[in-house]
Amino acid sequence: MRRSQYEMQEVFDAEYVSLHVRESNRAAFHLYRETLQYEINDVEKEYYADGEDAYDMRCYFKRKEVKPKDTDASLLTSELSKLSVGA
């Protein structure tokens, strides 16, 4: 499960993954909530054919920090110094 979440984030740049769990399914709810850190996003009334409600659950991914490369910083400095000279 965690590997599929990792791939969704890495390959598809997903912000979160979501799923539905029956309100009566305590084992699944515990797995997703306690073990895999999903949060309840909403409750969907009468989601299932038998009329039972479902938890709309999401697991949000932490955003990766994007650090500029040293070459990007030196290029930016070089370009900015050119602008300063002409001013």
Short mmCIF file of N, CA and C in Angstrom, two decimals:
data_model
loop_
_atom_site.label_atom_id
_atom_site.label_comp_id
_atom_site.label_asym_id
_atom_site.label_seq_id
_atom_site.Cartn_x
_atom_site.Cartn_y
_atom_site.Cartn_z
N MET A 1 0.83 -1.20 0.00
CA MET A 1 0.00 0.00 0.00
C MET A 1 0.87 1.25 0.00
N ARG A 2 1.85 1.28 0.87
CA ARG A 2 2.71 2.45 0.94
C ARG A 2 3.50 2.64 -0.35
N ARG A 3 3.89 1.54 -0.99
CA ARG A 3 4.63 1.64 -2.24
C ARG A 3 3.75 2.26 -3.33
N SER A 4 2.49 1.88 -3.38
CA SER A 4 1.60 2.46 -4.39
C SER A 4 1.39 3.95 -4.12
N GLN A 5 1.33 4.33 -2.85
CA GLN A 5 1.21 5.76 -2.53
C GLN A 5 2.45 6.51 -2.97
N TYR A 6 3.61 5.91 -2.72
CA TYR A 6 4.87 6.53 -3.13
C TYR A 6 4.90 6.73 -4.65
N GLU A 7 4.49 5.72 -5.39
CA GLU A 7 4.49 5.81 -6.85
C GLU A 7 3.51 6.87 -7.35
N MET A 8 2.35 6.97 -6.71
CA MET A 8 1.38 8.00 -7.12
C MET A 8 1.97 9.39 -6.95
N GLN A 9 2.70 9.58 -5.87
CA GLN A 9 3.32 10.89 -5.63
C GLN A 9 4.46 11.14 -6.61
N GLU A 10 5.32 10.16 -6.79
CA GLU A 10 6.50 10.34 -7.63
C GLU A 10 6.17 10.38 -9.12
N VAL A 11 5.36 9.44 -9.58
CA VAL A 11 5.09 9.32 -11.01
C VAL A 11 4.04 10.33 -11.48
N PHE A 12 3.00 10.50 -10.70
CA PHE A 12 1.89 11.36 -11.13
C PHE A 12 1.87 12.72 -10.44
N ASP A 13 2.81 12.96 -9.55
CA ASP A 13 2.88 14.21 -8.79
C ASP A 13 1.56 14.49 -8.07
N ALA A 14 0.97 13.42 -7.52
CA ALA A 14 -0.31 13.53 -6.81
C ALA A 14 -0.13 14.24 -5.47
N GLU A 15 -1.13 15.00 -5.08
CA GLU A 15 -1.13 15.68 -3.78
C GLU A 15 -1.70 14.78 -2.69
N TYR A 16 -2.57 13.85 -3.08
CA TYR A 16 -3.18 12.93 -2.13
C TYR A 16 -3.74 11.72 -2.88
N VAL A 17 -4.08 10.69 -2.12
CA VAL A 17 -4.80 9.53 -2.65
C VAL A 17 -6.07 9.41 -1.82
N SER A 18 -7.16 9.00 -2.46
CA SER A 18 -8.44 8.92 -1.74
C SER A 18 -9.09 7.56 -1.95
N LEU A 19 -10.00 7.24 -1.03
CA LEU A 19 -10.76 5.99 -1.11
C LEU A 19 -12.02 6.14 -0.28
N HIS A 20 -12.92 5.18 -0.43
CA HIS A 20 -14.16 5.16 0.35
C HIS A 20 -14.19 3.92 1.23
N VAL A 21 -14.69 4.10 2.44
CA VAL A 21 -14.80 3.00 3.40
C VAL A 21 -16.21 3.02 3.99
N ARG A 22 -16.84 1.85 4.03
CA ARG A 22 -18.15 1.76 4.68
C ARG A 22 -18.04 2.19 6.14
N GLU A 23 -19.05 2.91 6.62
CA GLU A 23 -19.04 3.31 8.03
C GLU A 23 -19.00 2.11 8.96
N SER A 24 -19.58 1.00 8.55
CA SER A 24 -19.62 -0.19 9.41
C SER A 24 -18.32 -1.02 9.36
N ASN A 25 -17.42 -0.70 8.45
CA ASN A 25 -16.20 -1.50 8.30
C ASN A 25 -15.10 -0.96 9.22
N ARG A 26 -15.20 -1.34 10.48
CA ARG A 26 -14.28 -0.82 11.51
C ARG A 26 -12.83 -1.25 11.26
N ALA A 27 -12.63 -2.47 10.76
CA ALA A 27 -11.27 -2.95 10.51
C ALA A 27 -10.59 -2.11 9.43
N ALA A 28 -11.29 -1.86 8.33
CA ALA A 28 -10.72 -1.04 7.25
C ALA A 28 -10.51 0.39 7.73
N PHE A 29 -11.47 0.91 8.46
CA PHE A 29 -11.34 2.27 8.97
C PHE A 29 -10.10 2.39 9.85
N HIS A 30 -9.89 1.43 10.74
CA HIS A 30 -8.72 1.46 11.62
C HIS A 30 -7.43 1.37 10.81
N LEU A 31 -7.39 0.50 9.82
CA LEU A 31 -6.20 0.36 8.99
C LEU A 31 -5.84 1.68 8.32
N TYR A 32 -6.82 2.28 7.67
CA TYR A 32 -6.53 3.52 6.94
C TYR A 32 -6.27 4.70 7.87
N ARG A 33 -7.06 4.82 8.91
CA ARG A 33 -6.94 5.97 9.82
C ARG A 33 -5.70 5.87 10.70
N GLU A 34 -5.53 4.78 11.38
CA GLU A 34 -4.46 4.65 12.38
C GLU A 34 -3.12 4.22 11.78
N THR A 35 -3.16 3.26 10.88
CA THR A 35 -1.91 2.71 10.35
C THR A 35 -1.37 3.52 9.18
N LEU A 36 -2.25 3.89 8.26
CA LEU A 36 -1.79 4.56 7.03
C LEU A 36 -2.02 6.07 7.03
N GLN A 37 -2.56 6.60 8.13
CA GLN A 37 -2.69 8.04 8.33
C GLN A 37 -3.63 8.75 7.35
N TYR A 38 -4.69 8.09 6.95
CA TYR A 38 -5.72 8.75 6.13
C TYR A 38 -6.58 9.63 7.04
N GLU A 39 -7.16 10.66 6.45
CA GLU A 39 -8.06 11.57 7.16
C GLU A 39 -9.44 11.48 6.53
N ILE A 40 -10.47 11.70 7.33
CA ILE A 40 -11.83 11.76 6.78
C ILE A 40 -12.00 13.11 6.11
N ASN A 41 -12.28 13.08 4.82
CA ASN A 41 -12.51 14.31 4.07
C ASN A 41 -13.99 14.68 4.09
N ASP A 42 -14.84 13.66 4.01
CA ASP A 42 -16.28 13.90 3.94
C ASP A 42 -17.00 12.58 4.24
N VAL A 43 -18.30 12.66 4.45
CA VAL A 43 -19.14 11.47 4.56
C VAL A 43 -20.12 11.53 3.40
N GLU A 44 -20.13 10.50 2.58
CA GLU A 44 -21.03 10.45 1.44
C GLU A 44 -22.25 9.63 1.82
N LYS A 45 -23.37 10.32 1.92
CA LYS A 45 -24.63 9.69 2.33
C LYS A 45 -25.10 8.69 1.27
N GLU A 46 -25.53 7.53 1.75
CA GLU A 46 -26.09 6.48 0.90
C GLU A 46 -25.19 6.16 -0.30
N TYR A 47 -23.91 6.10 -0.06
CA TYR A 47 -22.93 5.84 -1.12
C TYR A 47 -23.08 4.45 -1.72
N TYR A 48 -23.36 3.47 -0.87
CA TYR A 48 -23.48 2.09 -1.32
C TYR A 48 -24.91 1.74 -1.71
N ALA A 49 -25.06 0.72 -2.55
CA ALA A 49 -26.38 0.32 -3.07
C ALA A 49 -27.36 -0.03 -1.96
N ASP A 50 -26.85 -0.54 -0.83
CA ASP A 50 -27.74 -0.88 0.28
C ASP A 50 -28.10 0.32 1.15
N GLY A 51 -27.63 1.52 0.77
CA GLY A 51 -27.97 2.74 1.49
C GLY A 51 -26.98 3.15 2.57
N GLU A 52 -25.95 2.34 2.80
CA GLU A 52 -24.98 2.68 3.83
C GLU A 52 -24.10 3.85 3.39
N ASP A 53 -23.76 4.69 4.36
CA ASP A 53 -22.88 5.83 4.11
C ASP A 53 -21.43 5.37 4.00
N ALA A 54 -20.62 6.20 3.39
CA ALA A 54 -19.19 5.90 3.25
C ALA A 54 -18.36 7.08 3.69
N TYR A 55 -17.24 6.77 4.31
CA TYR A 55 -16.24 7.80 4.60
C TYR A 55 -15.43 8.03 3.33
N ASP A 56 -15.33 9.28 2.92
CA ASP A 56 -14.40 9.66 1.85
C ASP A 56 -13.10 10.00 2.57
N MET A 57 -12.09 9.14 2.41
CA MET A 57 -10.84 9.30 3.16
C MET A 57 -9.71 9.67 2.22
N ARG A 58 -8.80 10.50 2.73
CA ARG A 58 -7.65 10.93 1.93
C ARG A 58 -6.37 10.85 2.73
N CYS A 59 -5.32 10.52 2.01
CA CYS A 59 -3.98 10.54 2.58
C CYS A 59 -3.19 11.58 1.80
N TYR A 60 -2.88 12.68 2.46
CA TYR A 60 -2.16 13.77 1.81
C TYR A 60 -0.66 13.52 1.85
N PHE A 61 0.00 13.82 0.75
CA PHE A 61 1.45 13.64 0.66
C PHE A 61 2.14 14.93 1.07
N LYS A 62 3.28 14.79 1.68
CA LYS A 62 4.09 15.96 2.01
C LYS A 62 4.73 16.46 0.73
N ARG A 63 4.71 17.75 0.54
CA ARG A 63 5.31 18.35 -0.65
C ARG A 63 6.82 18.32 -0.53
N LYS A 64 7.45 18.00 -1.63
CA LYS A 64 8.91 17.97 -1.66
C LYS A 64 9.43 19.39 -1.83
N GLU A 65 10.50 19.69 -1.11
CA GLU A 65 11.14 20.99 -1.28
C GLU A 65 11.96 20.96 -2.55
N VAL A 66 11.83 22.01 -3.33
CA VAL A 66 12.62 22.12 -4.55
C VAL A 66 13.75 23.08 -4.26
N LYS A 67 14.96 22.54 -4.29
CA LYS A 67 16.13 23.37 -4.01
C LYS A 67 16.81 23.71 -5.33
N PRO A 68 17.14 24.98 -5.53
CA PRO A 68 17.82 25.33 -6.78
C PRO A 68 19.22 24.72 -6.80
N LYS A 69 19.64 24.37 -8.01
CA LYS A 69 20.99 23.84 -8.17
C LYS A 69 21.98 25.00 -8.07
N ASP A 70 23.22 24.70 -7.71
CA ASP A 70 24.25 25.74 -7.63
C ASP A 70 24.42 26.44 -8.96
N THR A 71 24.33 25.70 -10.06
CA THR A 71 24.50 26.31 -11.38
C THR A 71 23.37 27.29 -11.66
N ASP A 72 22.15 26.99 -11.18
CA ASP A 72 21.03 27.91 -11.35
C ASP A 72 21.28 29.21 -10.59
N ALA A 73 21.80 29.10 -9.37
CA ALA A 73 22.07 30.28 -8.56
C ALA A 73 23.17 31.13 -9.19
N SER A 74 24.23 30.50 -9.68
CA SER A 74 25.32 31.28 -10.27
C SER A 74 24.87 31.91 -11.58
N LEU A 75 24.02 31.22 -12.35
CA LEU A 75 23.50 31.79 -13.59
C LEU A 75 22.62 33.00 -13.29
N LEU A 76 21.79 32.89 -12.27
CA LEU A 76 20.93 34.00 -11.87
C LEU A 76 21.76 35.20 -11.42
N THR A 77 22.79 34.95 -10.63
CA THR A 77 23.67 36.02 -10.17
C THR A 77 24.34 36.71 -11.35
N SER A 78 24.80 35.92 -12.31
CA SER A 78 25.45 36.47 -13.51
C SER A 78 24.48 37.34 -14.30
N GLU A 79 23.25 36.86 -14.49
CA GLU A 79 22.25 37.62 -15.24
C GLU A 79 21.88 38.91 -14.51
N LEU A 80 21.75 38.85 -13.20
CA LEU A 80 21.42 40.04 -12.43
C LEU A 80 22.54 41.07 -12.47
N SER A 81 23.78 40.61 -12.46
CA SER A 81 24.90 41.57 -12.52
C SER A 81 24.93 42.28 -13.88
N LYS A 82 24.51 41.60 -14.94
CA LYS A 82 24.45 42.25 -16.25
C LYS A 82 23.40 43.35 -16.25
N LEU A 83 22.28 43.11 -15.57
CA LEU A 83 21.22 44.11 -15.50
C LEU A 83 21.69 45.33 -14.71
N SER A 84 22.44 45.11 -13.65
CA SER A 84 22.92 46.20 -12.80
C SER A 84 23.89 47.09 -13.55
N VAL A 85 24.73 46.53 -14.39
CA VAL A 85 25.72 47.29 -15.13
C VAL A 85 25.05 48.25 -16.09
N GLY A 86 23.99 47.82 -16.74
CA GLY A 86 23.31 48.65 -17.73
C GLY A 86 22.44 49.72 -17.11
N ALA A 87 22.20 49.71 -15.83
CA ALA A 87 21.27 50.66 -15.20
C ALA A 87 21.88 51.97 -14.87
#
